[in-house]
CSV table of C-alpha atoms and ligand atoms in Angstrom, one decimal:
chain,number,residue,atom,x,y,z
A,1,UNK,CA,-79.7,54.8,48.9
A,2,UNK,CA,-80.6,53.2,51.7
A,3,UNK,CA,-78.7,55.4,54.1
A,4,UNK,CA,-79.9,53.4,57.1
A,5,UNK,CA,-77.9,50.2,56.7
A,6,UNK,CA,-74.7,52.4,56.6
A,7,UNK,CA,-74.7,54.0,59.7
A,8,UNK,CA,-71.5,53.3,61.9
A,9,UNK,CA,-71.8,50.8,64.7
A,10,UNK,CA,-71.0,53.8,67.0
A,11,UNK,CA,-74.6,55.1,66.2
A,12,UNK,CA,-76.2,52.3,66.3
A,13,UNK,CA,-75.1,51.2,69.8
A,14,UNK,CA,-76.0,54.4,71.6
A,15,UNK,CA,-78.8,53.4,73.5
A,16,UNK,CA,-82.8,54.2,72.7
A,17,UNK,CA,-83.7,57.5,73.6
A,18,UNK,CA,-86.1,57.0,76.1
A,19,UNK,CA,-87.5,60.6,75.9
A,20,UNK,CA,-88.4,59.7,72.6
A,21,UNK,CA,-92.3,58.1,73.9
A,22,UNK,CA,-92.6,61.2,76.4
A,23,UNK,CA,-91.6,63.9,73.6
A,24,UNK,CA,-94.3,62.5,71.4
A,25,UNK,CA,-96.7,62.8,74.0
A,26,UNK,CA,-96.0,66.3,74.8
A,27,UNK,CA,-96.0,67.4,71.4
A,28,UNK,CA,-99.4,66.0,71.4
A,29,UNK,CA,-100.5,67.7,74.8
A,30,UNK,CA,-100.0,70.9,73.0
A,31,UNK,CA,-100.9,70.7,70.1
A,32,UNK,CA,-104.3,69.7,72.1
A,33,UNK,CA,-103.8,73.6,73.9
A,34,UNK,CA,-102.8,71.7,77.3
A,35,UNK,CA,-100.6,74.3,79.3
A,36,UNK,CA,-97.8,72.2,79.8
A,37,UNK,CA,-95.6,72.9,82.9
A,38,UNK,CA,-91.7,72.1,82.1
A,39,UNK,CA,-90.3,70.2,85.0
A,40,UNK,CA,-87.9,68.0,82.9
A,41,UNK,CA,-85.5,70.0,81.2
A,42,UNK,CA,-82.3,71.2,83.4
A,43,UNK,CA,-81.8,74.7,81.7
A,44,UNK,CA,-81.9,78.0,83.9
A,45,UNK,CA,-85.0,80.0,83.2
A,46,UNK,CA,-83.6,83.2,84.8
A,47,UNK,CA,-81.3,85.4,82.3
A,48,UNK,CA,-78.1,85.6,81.9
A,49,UNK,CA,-76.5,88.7,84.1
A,50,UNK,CA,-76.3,92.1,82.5
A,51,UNK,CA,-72.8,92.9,82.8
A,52,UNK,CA,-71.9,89.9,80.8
A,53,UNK,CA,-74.7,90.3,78.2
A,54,UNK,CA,-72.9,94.2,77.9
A,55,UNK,CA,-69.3,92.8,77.7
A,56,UNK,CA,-70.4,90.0,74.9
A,57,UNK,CA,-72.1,93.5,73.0
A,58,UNK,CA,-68.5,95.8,73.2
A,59,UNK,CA,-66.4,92.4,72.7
A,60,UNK,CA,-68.8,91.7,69.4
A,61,UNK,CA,-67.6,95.0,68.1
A,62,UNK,CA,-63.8,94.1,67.7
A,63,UNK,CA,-62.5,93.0,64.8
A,64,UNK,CA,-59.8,91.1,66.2
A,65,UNK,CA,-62.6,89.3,67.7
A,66,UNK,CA,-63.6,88.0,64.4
A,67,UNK,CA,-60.6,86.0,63.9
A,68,UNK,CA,-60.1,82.3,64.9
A,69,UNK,CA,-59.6,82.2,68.5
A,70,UNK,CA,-56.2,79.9,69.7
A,71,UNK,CA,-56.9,76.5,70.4
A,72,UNK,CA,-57.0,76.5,73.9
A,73,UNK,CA,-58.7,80.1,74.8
A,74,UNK,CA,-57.5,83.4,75.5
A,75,UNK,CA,-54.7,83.8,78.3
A,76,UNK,CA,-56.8,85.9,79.4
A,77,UNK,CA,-59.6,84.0,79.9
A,78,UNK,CA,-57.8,81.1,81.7
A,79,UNK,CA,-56.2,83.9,83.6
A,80,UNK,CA,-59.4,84.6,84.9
A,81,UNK,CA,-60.3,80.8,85.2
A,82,UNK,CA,-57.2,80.8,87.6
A,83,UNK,CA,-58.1,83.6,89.8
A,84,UNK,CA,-61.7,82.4,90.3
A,85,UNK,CA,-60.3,79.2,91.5
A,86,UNK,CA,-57.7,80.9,93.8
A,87,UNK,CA,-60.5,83.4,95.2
A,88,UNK,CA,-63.2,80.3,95.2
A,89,UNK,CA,-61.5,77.2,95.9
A,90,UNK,CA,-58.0,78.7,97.0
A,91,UNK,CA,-56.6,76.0,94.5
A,92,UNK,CA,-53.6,77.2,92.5
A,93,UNK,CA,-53.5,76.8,89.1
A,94,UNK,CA,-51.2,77.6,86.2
A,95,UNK,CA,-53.2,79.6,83.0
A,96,UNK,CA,-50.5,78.2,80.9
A,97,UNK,CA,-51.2,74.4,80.9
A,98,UNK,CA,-53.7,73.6,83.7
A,99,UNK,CA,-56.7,75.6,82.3
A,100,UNK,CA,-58.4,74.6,79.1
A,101,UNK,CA,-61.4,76.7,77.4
A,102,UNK,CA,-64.5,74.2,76.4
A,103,UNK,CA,-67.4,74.9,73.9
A,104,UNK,CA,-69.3,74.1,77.1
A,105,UNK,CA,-68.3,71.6,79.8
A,106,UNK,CA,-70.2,68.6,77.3
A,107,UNK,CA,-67.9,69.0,74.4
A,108,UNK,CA,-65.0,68.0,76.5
A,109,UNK,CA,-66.3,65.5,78.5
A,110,UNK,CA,-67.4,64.0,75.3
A,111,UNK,CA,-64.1,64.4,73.8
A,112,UNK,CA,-62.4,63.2,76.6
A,113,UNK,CA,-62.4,59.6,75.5
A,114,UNK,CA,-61.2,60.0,72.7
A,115,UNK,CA,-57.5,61.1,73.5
A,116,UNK,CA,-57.5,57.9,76.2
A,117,UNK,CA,-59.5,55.2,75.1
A,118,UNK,CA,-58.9,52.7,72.5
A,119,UNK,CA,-61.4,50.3,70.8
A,120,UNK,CA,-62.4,47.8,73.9
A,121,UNK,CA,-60.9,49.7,76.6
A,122,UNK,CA,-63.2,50.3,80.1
A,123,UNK,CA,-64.3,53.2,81.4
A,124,UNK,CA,-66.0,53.8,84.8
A,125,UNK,CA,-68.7,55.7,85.3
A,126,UNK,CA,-72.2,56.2,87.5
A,127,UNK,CA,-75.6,55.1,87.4
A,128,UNK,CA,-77.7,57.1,87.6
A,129,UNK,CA,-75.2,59.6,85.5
A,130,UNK,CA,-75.0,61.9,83.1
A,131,UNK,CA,-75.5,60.3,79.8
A,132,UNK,CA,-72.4,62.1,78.1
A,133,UNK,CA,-69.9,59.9,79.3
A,134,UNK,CA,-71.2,56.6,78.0
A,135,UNK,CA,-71.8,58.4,74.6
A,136,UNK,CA,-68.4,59.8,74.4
A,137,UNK,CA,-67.3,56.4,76.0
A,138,UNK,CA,-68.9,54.9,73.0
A,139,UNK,CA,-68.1,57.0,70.2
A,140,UNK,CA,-64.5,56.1,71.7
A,141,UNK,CA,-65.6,52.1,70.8
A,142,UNK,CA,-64.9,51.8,74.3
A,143,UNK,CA,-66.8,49.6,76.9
A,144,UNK,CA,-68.2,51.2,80.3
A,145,UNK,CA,-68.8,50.0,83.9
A,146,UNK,CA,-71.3,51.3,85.8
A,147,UNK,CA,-71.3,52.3,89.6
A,148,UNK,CA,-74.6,52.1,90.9
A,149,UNK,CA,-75.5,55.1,93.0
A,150,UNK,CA,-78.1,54.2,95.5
A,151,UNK,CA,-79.9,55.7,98.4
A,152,UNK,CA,-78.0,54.0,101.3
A,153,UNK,CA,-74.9,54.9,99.8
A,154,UNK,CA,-76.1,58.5,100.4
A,155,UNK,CA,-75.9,58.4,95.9
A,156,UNK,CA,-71.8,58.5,96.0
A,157,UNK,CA,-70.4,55.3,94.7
A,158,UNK,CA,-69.0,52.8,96.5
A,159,UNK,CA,-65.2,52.4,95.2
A,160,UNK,CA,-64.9,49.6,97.2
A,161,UNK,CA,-67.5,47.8,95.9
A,162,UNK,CA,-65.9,48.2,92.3
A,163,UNK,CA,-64.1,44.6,91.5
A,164,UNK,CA,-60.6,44.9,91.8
A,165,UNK,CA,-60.0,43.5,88.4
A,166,UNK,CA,-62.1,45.7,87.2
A,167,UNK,CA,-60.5,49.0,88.4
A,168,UNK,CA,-57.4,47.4,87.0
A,169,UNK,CA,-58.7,47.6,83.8
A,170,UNK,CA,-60.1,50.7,83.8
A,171,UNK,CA,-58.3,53.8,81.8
A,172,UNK,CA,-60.8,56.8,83.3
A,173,UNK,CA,-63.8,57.3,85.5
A,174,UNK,CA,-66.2,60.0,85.6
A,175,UNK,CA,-67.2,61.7,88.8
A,176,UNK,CA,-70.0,64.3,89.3
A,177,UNK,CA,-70.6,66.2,92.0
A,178,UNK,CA,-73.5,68.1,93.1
A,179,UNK,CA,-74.9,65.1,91.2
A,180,UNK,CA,-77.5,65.4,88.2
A,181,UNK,CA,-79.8,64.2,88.6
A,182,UNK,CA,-79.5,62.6,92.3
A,183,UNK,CA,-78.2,65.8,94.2
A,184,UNK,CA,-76.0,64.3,96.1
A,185,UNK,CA,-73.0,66.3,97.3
A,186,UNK,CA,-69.4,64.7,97.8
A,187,UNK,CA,-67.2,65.4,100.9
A,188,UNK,CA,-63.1,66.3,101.0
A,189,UNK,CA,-63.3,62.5,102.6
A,190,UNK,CA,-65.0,61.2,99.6
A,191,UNK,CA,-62.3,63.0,97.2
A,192,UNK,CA,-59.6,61.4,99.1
A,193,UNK,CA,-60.7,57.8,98.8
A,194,UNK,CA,-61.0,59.0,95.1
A,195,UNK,CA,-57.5,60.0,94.8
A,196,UNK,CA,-56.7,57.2,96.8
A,197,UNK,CA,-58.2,54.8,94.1
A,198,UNK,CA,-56.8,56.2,91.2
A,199,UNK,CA,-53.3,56.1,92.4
A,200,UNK,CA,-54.0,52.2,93.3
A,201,UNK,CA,-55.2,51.3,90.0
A,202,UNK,CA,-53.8,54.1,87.7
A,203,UNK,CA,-56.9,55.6,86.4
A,204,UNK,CA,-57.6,59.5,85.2
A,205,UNK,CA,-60.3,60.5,86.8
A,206,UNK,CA,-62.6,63.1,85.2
A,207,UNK,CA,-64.8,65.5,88.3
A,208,UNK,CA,-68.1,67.1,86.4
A,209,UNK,CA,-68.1,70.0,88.8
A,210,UNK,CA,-71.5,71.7,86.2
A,211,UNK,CA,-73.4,72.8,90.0
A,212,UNK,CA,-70.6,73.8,92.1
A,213,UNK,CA,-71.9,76.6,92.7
A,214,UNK,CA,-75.6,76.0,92.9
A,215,UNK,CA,-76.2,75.1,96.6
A,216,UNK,CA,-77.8,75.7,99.6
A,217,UNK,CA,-77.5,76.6,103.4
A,218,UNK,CA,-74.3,76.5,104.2
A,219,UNK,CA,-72.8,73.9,102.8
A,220,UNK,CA,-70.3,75.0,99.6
A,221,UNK,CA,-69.3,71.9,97.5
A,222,UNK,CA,-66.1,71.1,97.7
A,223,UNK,CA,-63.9,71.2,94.5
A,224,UNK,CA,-62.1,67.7,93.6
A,225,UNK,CA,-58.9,70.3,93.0
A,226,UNK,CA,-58.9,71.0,96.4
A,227,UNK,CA,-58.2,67.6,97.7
A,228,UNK,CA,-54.2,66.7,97.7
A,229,UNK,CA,-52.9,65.1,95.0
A,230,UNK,CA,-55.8,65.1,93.1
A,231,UNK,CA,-54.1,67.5,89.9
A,232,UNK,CA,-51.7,64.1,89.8
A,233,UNK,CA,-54.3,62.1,88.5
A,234,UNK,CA,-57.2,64.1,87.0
A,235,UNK,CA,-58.9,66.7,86.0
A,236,UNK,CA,-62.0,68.6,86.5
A,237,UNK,CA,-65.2,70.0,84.2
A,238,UNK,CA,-66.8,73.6,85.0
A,239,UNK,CA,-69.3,75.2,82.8
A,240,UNK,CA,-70.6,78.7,83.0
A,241,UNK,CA,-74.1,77.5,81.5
A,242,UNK,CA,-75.9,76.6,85.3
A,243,UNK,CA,-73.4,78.9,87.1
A,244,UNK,CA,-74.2,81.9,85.3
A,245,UNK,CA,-77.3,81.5,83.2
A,246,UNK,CA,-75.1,80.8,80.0
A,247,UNK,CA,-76.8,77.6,78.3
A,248,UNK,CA,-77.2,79.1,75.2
A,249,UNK,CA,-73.5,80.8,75.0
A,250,UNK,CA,-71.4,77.7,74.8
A,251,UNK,CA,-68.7,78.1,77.6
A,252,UNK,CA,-66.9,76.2,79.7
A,253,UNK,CA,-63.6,74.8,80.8
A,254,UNK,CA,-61.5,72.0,82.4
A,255,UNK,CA,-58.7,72.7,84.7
A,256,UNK,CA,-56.2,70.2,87.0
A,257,UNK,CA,-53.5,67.6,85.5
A,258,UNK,CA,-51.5,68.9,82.4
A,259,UNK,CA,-50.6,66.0,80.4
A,260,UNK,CA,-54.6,65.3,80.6
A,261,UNK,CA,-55.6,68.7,79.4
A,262,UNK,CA,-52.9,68.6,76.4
A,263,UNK,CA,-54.2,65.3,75.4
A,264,UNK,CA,-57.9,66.3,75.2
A,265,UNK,CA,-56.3,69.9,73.9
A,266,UNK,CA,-55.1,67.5,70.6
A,267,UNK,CA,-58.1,66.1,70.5
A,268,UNK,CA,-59.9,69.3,70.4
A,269,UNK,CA,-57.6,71.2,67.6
A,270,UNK,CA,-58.3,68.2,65.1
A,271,UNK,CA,-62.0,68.7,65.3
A,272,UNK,CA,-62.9,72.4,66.3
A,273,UNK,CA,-61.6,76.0,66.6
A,274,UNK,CA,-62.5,77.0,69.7
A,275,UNK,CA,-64.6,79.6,71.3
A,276,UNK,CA,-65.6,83.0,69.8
A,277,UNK,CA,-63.5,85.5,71.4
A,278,UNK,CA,-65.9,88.1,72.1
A,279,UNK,CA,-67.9,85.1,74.1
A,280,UNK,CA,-64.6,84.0,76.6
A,281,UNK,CA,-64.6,88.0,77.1
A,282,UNK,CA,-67.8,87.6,78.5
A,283,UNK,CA,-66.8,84.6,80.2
A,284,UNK,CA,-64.2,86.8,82.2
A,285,UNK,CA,-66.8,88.8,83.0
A,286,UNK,CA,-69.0,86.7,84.2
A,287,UNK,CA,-65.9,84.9,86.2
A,288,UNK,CA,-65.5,88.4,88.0
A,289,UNK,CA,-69.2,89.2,89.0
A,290,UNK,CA,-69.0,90.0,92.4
A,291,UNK,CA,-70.5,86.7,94.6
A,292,UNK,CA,-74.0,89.0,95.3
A,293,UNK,CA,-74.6,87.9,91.7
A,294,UNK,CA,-74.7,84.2,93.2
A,295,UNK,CA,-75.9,84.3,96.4
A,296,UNK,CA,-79.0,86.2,94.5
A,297,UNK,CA,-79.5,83.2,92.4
A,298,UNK,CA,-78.6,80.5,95.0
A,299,UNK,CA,-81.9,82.5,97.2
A,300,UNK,CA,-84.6,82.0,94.2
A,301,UNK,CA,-83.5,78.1,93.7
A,302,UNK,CA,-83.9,77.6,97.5
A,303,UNK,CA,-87.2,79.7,97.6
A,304,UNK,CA,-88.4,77.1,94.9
A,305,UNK,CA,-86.6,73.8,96.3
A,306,UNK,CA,-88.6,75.0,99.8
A,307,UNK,CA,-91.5,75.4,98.0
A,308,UNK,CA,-91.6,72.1,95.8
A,309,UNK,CA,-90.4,69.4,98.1
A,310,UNK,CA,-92.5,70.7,100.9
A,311,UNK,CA,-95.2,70.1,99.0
A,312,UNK,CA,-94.0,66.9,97.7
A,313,UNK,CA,-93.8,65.9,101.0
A,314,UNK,CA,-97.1,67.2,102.0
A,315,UNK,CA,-98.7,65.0,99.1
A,316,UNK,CA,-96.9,62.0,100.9
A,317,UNK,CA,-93.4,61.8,98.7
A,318,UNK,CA,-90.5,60.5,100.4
A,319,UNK,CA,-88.2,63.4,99.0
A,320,UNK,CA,-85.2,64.5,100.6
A,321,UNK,CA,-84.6,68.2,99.7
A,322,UNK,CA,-81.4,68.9,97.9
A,323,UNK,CA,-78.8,70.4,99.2
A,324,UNK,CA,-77.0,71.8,96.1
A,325,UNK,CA,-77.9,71.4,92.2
A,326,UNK,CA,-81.2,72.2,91.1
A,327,UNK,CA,-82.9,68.9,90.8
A,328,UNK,CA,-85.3,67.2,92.7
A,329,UNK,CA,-84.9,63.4,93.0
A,330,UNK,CA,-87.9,61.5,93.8
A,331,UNK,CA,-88.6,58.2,94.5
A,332,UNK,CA,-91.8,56.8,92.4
A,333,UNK,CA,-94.8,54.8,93.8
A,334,UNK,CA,-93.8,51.4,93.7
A,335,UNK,CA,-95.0,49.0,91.3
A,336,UNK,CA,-94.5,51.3,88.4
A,337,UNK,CA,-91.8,52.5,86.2
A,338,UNK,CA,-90.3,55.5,86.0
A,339,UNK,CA,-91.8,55.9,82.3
A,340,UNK,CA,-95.0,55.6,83.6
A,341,UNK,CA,-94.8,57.8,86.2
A,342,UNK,CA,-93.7,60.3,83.8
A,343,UNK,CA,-96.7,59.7,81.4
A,344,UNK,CA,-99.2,59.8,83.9
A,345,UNK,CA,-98.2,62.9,85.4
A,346,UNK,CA,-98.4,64.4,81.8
A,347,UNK,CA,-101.7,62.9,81.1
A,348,UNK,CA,-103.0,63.9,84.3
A,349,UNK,CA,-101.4,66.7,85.6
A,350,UNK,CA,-99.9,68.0,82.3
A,351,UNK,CA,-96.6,67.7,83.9
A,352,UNK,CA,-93.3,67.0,82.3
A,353,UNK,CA,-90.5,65.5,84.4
A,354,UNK,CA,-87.8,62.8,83.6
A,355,UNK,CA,-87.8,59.1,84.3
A,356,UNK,CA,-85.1,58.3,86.4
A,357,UNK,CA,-84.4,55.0,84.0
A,358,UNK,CA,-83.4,57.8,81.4
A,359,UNK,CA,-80.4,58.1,83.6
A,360,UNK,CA,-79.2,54.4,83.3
A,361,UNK,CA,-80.9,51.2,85.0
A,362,UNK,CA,-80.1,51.9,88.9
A,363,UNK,CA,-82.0,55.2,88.0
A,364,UNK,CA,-85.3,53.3,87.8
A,365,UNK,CA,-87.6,53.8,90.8
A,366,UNK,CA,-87.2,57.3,90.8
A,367,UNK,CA,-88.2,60.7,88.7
A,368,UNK,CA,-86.2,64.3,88.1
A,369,UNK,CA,-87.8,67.6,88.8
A,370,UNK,CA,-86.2,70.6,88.2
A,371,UNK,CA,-85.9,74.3,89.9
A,372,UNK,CA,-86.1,75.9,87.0
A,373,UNK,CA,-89.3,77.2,87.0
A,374,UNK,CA,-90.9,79.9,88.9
A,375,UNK,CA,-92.7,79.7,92.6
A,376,UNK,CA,-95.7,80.3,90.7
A,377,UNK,CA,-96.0,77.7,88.5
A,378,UNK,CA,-94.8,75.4,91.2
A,379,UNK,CA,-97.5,75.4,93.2
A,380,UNK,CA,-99.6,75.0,90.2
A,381,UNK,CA,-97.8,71.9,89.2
A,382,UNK,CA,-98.2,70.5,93.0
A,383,UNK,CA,-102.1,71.9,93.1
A,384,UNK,CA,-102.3,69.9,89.7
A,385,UNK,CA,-100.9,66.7,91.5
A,386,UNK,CA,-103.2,67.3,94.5
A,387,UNK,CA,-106.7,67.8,92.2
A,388,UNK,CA,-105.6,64.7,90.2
A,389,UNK,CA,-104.9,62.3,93.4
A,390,UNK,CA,-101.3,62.3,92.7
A,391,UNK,CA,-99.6,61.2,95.6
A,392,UNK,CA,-96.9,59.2,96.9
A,393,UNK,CA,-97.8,56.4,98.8
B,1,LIG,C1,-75.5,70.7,82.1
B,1,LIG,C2,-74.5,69.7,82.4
B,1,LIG,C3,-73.2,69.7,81.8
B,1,LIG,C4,-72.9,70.5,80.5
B,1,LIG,O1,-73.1,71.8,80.5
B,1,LIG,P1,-72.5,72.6,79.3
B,1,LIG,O2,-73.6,73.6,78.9
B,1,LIG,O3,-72.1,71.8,78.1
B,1,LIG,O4,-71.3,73.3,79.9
B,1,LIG,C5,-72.2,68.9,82.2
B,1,LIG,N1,-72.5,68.0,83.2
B,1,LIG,C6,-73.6,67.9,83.8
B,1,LIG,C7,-73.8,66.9,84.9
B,1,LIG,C8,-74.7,68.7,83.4
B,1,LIG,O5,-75.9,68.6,84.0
């Protein structure tokens, strides 16, 4: 059989995987015994905290925790969804029908479309973005728009450069701030000209909030919740996987507009049974670590974005140090892709980082380093760049 030919247009139309070229190459790198320093992927290094490691250990241990969880989480868990939000973003939300548990923030994001979008209908979203939303766009057989984020738009996009006709059309658009993989942080003012737009043209709008709580200096991200009238016409993604060191544990949750959440809760009910009980109970406990927890965390990302970008800098890179998230966005030598930035800095340097084009077409020109790796190795990588005549002009 030649399986092949029958896969469903939904497959075939996600686009190449660009990673696939670099992947190869790495694989290759070490198999040659190169000691390959991981700049590319975006998944914490440090460990999970010990009190939620302990509570996912006593939780295991429960029988009743063995059972199929209810569709969408514990109370208990969007209890403690609730108060975080009150204590963090002093938003209000009801556990009953304005918090839903996620197997990670992904799985609803990509779900998402499904409960809204019919075959043809638009979605809007960024580029540069985060490629789940055109797959789950796509797997919706819906058609998406893209928002170009660009550098003298300070990477937010420009609503009102978005065709009027356009916006019409469009059923949801996906927001993302701090920003993977540009950084970029959005203001209260921002949030209002987003509310603003979907009322106009009657479109949900769906905030990725992954990094809210991976920043710097001063500055705390703002929560799209917080802005008025934004639970009237959207909703918004959290994940304990960056927040808490939680990749692996599969956790997450959207809160905001009900009649959104109930929708993408039907969704979810037909295709999966929720989250492992003894894992929300960790989940609770990780919501309640006291904020040390976090500002301990938020100190060894800035120790590392201090140490990386000055030394970008120093080898002549035009970087602008984030102010929340933790990626580095860097714009590439010109007269080369983003691809081949990326191979040459494995070749040379032994290096892996991501190709901004990865990220959708307005990505190209730039490449994504991330935080997650120690000082040490960091100044390795940028000793590597030096010794090799990598620099940025
Ligand atoms: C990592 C990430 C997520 C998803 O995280 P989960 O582990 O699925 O909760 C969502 N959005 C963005 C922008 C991310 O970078």
């Amino acid at each position: 059989m030649k399986i092949e030919t029958m896969l469903a247009n939904r497959i075939k139309s996600l686009p190449v995987y660009l990673f696939a070229g670099i992947d190869r190459m790495k694989q290759e790198a070490i198999r040659a015994g190169k000691d390959i320093i991981d700049l590319g992927v975006g998944d914490p290094d440090l460990p999970t905290p010990a009190p939620i490691v302990e509570q996912l250990q006593r939780a295991a241990e429960v029988p009743t925790n063995h059972r199929y969880p209810s569709y969408q989480g514990m109370l208990s868990f969007r209890q403690a969804v609730a108060h975080w939000y009150r204590r963090r973003f002093n938003v209000a939300l009801a556990p009953d029908n304005e918090v839903l548990t996620l197997i990670g923030s992904k799985e609803g994001i990509g779900h998402l479309p499904q409960a809204f979008i019919n075959p043809g209908d638009l979605a809007l979203m960024t580029s540069p973005g985060y490629p789940v939303y055109h797959a789950g766009t796509l797997f919706a057989s819906g058609r998406s728009y893209f928002v170009p984020l660009t550098a003298e738009n300070n990477f937010l996009p420009d609503l009102a450069s978005i065709p009027s006709d356009i916006a019409r059309e469009a059923k949801i658009f996906f927001i993302n701030s701090p920003n993977n993989p540009t950084a970029a942080v959005a203001d209260r003012t921002f949030f209002q000209k987003v509310v603003e737009f979907a009322k106009t043209y009657n479109v949900i709008i769906c905030h990725d909030a992954a990094y809210s709580e991976i920043f710097y200096d001063v500055r705390r991200p703002v929560s799209f919740m917080e802005v008025e009238g934004a639970k009237e016409v959207g909703i918004e993604f959290h994940s304990l996987s960056k927040t808490y060191n939680m990749t692996g544990w599969r956790i997450g949750f959207a809160v905001g507009n009900s009649d959104v959440l109930s929708a993408l809760g039907r969704v979810k009910s037909n295709l999966d049974s929720g989250v492992f009980q003894a894992v929300q109970e960790a989940g609770i406990a990780a919501l309640s670590l006291p904020d040390e927890a976090l500002i301990a965390m938020r100190h060894i990302y800035q120790e590392r974005r201090d140490v990386l970008v000055g030394g970008l800098q120093r080898l002549g890179f035009k970087v602008v140090p984030p102010e929340a998230s933790f990626y580095v966005w860097i714009p590439v030598p010109s007269r080369i892709t983003s691809l081949q930035w990326t191979e040459t800095l494995l070749s040379r340097a032994s290096l892996m980082t991501t190709p901004g084009g990865g990220f959708g077409k307005e990505g190209e020109g730039y490449i994504r380093m991330t935080l997650t790796t120690d000082v040490d190795r960091l100044k390795e990588a940028l000793h590597r760049m030096e010794a090799a005549g990598i620099c940025g002009t």
